[in-house]
Coordinates of N, CA and C in Angstrom, one line a residue:
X1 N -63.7 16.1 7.6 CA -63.5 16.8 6.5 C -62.5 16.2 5.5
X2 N -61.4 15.8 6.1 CA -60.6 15.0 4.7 C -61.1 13.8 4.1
X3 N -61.9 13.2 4.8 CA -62.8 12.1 3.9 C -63.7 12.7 3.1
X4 N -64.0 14.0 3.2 CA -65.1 15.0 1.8 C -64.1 15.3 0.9
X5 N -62.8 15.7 1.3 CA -61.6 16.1 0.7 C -60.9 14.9 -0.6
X6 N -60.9 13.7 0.5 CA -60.2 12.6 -0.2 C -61.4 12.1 -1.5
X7 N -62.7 11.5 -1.3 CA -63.9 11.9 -2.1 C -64.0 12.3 -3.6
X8 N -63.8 13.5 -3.0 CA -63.9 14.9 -4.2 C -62.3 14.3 -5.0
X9 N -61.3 13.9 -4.2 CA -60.4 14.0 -5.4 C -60.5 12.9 -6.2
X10 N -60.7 11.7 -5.1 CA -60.9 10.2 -6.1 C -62.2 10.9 -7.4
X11 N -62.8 11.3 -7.1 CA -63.9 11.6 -8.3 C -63.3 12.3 -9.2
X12 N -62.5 13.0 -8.8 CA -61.3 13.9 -10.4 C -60.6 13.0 -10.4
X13 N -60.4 12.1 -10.3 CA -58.9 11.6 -11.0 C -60.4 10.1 -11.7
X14 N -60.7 10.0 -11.3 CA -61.4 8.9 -11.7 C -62.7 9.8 -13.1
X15 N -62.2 11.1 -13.3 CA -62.6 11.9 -14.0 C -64.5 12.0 -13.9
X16 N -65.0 11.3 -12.8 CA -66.3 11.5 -12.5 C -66.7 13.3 -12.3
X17 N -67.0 13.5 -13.4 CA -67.2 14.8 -12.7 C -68.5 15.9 -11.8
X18 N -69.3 14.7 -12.8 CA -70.9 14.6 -11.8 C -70.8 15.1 -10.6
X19 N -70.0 13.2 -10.6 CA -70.0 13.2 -9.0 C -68.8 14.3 -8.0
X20 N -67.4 14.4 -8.7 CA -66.9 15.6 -8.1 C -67.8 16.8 -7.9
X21 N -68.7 17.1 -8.6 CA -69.1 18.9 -8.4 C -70.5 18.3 -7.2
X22 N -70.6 17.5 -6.9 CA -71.5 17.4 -5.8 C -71.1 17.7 -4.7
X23 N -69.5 17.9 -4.3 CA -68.9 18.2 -3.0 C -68.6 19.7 -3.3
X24 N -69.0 20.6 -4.3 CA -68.6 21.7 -4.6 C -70.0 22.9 -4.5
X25 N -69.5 23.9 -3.6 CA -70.9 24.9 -3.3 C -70.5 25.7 -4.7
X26 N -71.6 26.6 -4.8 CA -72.1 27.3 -5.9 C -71.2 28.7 -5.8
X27 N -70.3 29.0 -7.0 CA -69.5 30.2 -7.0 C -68.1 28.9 -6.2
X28 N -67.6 27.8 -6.5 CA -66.5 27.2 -6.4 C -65.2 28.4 -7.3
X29 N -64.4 28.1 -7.0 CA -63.3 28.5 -7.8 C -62.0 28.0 -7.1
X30 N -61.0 27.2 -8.2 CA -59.7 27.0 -8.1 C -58.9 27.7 -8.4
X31 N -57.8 27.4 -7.6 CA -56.3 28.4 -8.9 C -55.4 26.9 -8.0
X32 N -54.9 27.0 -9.6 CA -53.6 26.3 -9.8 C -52.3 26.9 -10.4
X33 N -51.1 26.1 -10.4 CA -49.9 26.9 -10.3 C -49.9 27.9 -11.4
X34 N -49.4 29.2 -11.5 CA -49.2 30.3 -12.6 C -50.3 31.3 -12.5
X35 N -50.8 30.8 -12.1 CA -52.4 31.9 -11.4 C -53.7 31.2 -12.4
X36 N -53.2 29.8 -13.1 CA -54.4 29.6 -13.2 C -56.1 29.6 -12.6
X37 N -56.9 30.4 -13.0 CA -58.5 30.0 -12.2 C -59.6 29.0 -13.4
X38 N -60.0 28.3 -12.3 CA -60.9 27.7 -13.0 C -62.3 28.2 -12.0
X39 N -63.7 28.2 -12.4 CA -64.6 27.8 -11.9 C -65.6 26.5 -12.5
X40 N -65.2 25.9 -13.6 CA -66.1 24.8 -14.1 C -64.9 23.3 -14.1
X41 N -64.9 22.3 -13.3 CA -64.0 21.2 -13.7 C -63.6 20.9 -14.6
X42 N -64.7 21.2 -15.5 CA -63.8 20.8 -17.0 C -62.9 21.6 -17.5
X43 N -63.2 22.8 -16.7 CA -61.6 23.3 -17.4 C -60.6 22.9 -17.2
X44 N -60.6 22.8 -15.9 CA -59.3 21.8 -15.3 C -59.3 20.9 -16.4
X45 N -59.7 19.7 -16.0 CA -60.1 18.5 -17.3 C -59.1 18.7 -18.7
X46 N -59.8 19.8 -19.5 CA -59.2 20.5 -20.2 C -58.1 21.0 -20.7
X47 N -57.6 22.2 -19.3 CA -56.4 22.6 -18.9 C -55.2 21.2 -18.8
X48 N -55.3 20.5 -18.2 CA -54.4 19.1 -18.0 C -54.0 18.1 -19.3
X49 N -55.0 18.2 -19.9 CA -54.6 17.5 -21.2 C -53.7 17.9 -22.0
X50 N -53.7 18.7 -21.8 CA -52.1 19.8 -22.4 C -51.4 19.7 -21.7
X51 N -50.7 19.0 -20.7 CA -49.8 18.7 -19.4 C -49.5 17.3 -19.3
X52 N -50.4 16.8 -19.6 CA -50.6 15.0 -18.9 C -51.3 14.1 -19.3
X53 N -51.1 13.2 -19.9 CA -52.2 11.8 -19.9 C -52.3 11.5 -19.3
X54 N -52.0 11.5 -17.8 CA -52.6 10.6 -16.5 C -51.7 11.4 -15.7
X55 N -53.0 11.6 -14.3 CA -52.1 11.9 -13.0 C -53.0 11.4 -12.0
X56 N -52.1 11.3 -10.7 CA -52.6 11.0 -9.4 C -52.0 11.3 -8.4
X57 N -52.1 11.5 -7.1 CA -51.4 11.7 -6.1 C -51.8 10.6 -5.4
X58 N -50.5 10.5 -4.3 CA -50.5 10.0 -3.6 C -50.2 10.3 -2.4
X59 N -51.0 10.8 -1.4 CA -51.4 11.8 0.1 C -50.0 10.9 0.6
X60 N -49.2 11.8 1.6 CA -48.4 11.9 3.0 C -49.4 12.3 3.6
X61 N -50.1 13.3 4.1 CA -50.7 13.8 5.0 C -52.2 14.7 4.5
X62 N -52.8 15.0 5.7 CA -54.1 15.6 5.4 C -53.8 16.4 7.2
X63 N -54.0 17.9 6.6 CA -54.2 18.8 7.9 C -55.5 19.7 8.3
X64 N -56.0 19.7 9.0 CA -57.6 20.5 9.3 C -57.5 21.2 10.3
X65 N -58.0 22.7 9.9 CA -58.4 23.7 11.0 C -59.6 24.3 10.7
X66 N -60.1 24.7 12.0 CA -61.3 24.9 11.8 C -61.5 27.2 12.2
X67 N -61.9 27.7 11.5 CA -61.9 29.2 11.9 C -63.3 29.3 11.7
X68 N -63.9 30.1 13.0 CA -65.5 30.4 12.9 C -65.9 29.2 12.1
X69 N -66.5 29.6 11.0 CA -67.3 28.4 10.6 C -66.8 27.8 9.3
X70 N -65.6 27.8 9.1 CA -65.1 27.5 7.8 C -64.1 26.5 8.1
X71 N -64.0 25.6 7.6 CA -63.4 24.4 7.5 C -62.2 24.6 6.6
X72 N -60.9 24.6 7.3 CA -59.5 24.2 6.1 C -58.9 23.1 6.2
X73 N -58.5 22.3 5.0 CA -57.7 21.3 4.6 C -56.6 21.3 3.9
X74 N -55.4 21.0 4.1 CA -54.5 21.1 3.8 C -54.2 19.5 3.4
X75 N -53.9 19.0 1.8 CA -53.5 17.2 1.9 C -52.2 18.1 1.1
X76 N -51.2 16.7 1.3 CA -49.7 16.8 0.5 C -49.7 15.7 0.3
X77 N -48.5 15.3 -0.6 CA -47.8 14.2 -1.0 C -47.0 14.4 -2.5
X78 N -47.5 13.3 -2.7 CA -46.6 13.2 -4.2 C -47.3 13.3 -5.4
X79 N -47.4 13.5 -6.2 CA -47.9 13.4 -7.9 C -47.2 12.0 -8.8
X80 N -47.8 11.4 -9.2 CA -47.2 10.3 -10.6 C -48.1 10.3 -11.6
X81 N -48.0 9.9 -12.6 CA -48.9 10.1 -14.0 C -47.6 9.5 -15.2
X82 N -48.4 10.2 -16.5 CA -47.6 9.9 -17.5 C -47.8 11.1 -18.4
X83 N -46.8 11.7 -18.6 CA -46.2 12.9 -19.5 C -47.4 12.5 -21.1
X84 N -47.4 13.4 -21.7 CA -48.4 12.9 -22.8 C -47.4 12.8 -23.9
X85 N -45.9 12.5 -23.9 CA -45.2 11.5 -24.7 C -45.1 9.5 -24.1
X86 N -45.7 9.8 -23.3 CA -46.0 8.8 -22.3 C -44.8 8.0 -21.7
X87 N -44.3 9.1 -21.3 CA -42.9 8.9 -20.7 C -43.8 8.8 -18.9
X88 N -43.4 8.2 -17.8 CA -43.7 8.0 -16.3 C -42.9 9.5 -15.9
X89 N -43.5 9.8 -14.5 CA -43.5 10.7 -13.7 C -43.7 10.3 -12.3
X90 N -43.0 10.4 -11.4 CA -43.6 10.5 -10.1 C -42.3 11.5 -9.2
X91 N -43.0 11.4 -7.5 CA -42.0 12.3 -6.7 C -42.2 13.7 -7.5
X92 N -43.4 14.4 -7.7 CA -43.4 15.5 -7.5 C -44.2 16.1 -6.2
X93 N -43.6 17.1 -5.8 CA -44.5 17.1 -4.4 C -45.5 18.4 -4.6
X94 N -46.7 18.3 -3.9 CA -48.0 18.8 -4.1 C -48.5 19.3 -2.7
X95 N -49.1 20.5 -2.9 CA -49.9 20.7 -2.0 C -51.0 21.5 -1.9
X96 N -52.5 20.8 -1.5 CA -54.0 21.3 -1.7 C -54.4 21.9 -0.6
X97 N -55.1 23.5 -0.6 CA -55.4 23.7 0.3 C -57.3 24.1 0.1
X98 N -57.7 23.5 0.8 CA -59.8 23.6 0.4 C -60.2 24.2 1.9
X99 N -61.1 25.5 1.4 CA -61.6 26.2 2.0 C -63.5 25.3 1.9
X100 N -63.5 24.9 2.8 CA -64.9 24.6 3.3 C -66.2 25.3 4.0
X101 N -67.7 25.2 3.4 CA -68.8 25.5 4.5 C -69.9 25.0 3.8
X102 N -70.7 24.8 5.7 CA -71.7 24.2 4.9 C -71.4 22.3 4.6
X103 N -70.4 22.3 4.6 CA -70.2 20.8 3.6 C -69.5 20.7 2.3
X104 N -69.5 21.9 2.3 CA -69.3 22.2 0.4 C -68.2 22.8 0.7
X105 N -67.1 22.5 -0.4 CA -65.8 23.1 -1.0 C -66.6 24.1 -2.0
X106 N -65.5 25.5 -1.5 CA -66.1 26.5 -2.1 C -64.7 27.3 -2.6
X107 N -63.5 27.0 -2.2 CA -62.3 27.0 -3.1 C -61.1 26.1 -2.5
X108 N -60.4 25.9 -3.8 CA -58.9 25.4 -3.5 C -58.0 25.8 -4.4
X109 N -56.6 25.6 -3.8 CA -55.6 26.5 -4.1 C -55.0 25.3 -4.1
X110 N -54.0 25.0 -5.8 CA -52.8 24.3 -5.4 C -51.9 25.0 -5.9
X111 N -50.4 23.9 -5.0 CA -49.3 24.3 -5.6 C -48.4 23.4 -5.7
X112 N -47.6 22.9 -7.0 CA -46.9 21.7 -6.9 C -45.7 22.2 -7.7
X113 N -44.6 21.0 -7.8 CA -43.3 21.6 -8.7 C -43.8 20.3 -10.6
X114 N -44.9 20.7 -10.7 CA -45.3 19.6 -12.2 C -44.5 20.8 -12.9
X115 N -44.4 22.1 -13.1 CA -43.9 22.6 -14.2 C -42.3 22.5 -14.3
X116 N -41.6 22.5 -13.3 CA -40.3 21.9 -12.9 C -39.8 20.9 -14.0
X117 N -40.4 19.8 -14.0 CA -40.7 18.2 -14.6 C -41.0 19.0 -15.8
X118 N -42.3 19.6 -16.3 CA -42.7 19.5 -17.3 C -41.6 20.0 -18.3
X119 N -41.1 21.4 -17.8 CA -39.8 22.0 -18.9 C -38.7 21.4 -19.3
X120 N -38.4 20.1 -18.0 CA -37.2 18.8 -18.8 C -37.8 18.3 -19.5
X121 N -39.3 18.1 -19.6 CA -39.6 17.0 -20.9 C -39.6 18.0 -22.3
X122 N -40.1 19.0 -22.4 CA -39.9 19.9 -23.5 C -38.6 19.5 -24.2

């Protein structure tokens, strides 16, 4: 499951989004930090461009458990990009958590300290 995990993200950051929503079951929904929800990527997409010209993570770790028939993944690490004064960013730390079935990511939850960062650049 973290190689469906790892996948799906290289395909967002590589802004493929085709190919990202192919790892995604029908009725997907995100939330990101502030109680953002997304259900279409491009909002995300969207949403970030008002945040960032560029981001990426870079995994420490990837965790999996499995309950009845649903698959959870947990990856962390770090965040780097460029602020959209295009000032560098890295060493924020992150963490995804994707509920699985079927094959298909049907939600994720993040949570990272980017707004932290983001209020020093203001």
């Amino acid at each position: 499951m973290s190689l469906l995990i790892k996948n799906f993200l290289s395909a967002m950051e590589e802004r493929d989004l085709t190919k990202a929503k192919s790892f995604l079951a029908e009725g997907f929904q995100m939330e990101f930090p502030g109680g953002e929800i997304f259900t279409e990527l491009s909002e995300l997409v969207d949403w970030g461009k008002e945040r960032y010209k560029s981001i990426t993570k870079d995994y420490e770790h990837f965790d999996e458990l499995y309950i009845d028939n649903i698959k959870i993944v947990y990856c962390y690490g770090f965040l780097r990009g460029n602020w959209l004064n295009g000032s560098s960013f890295s060493g924020i730390r992150f963490i995804d958590r994707f509920m699985i079935k079927d094959d298909k990511i049907f939600d994720q939850k993040v949570w990272n300290d980017l707004s932290e960062f983001l209020s020093k650049e203001s």
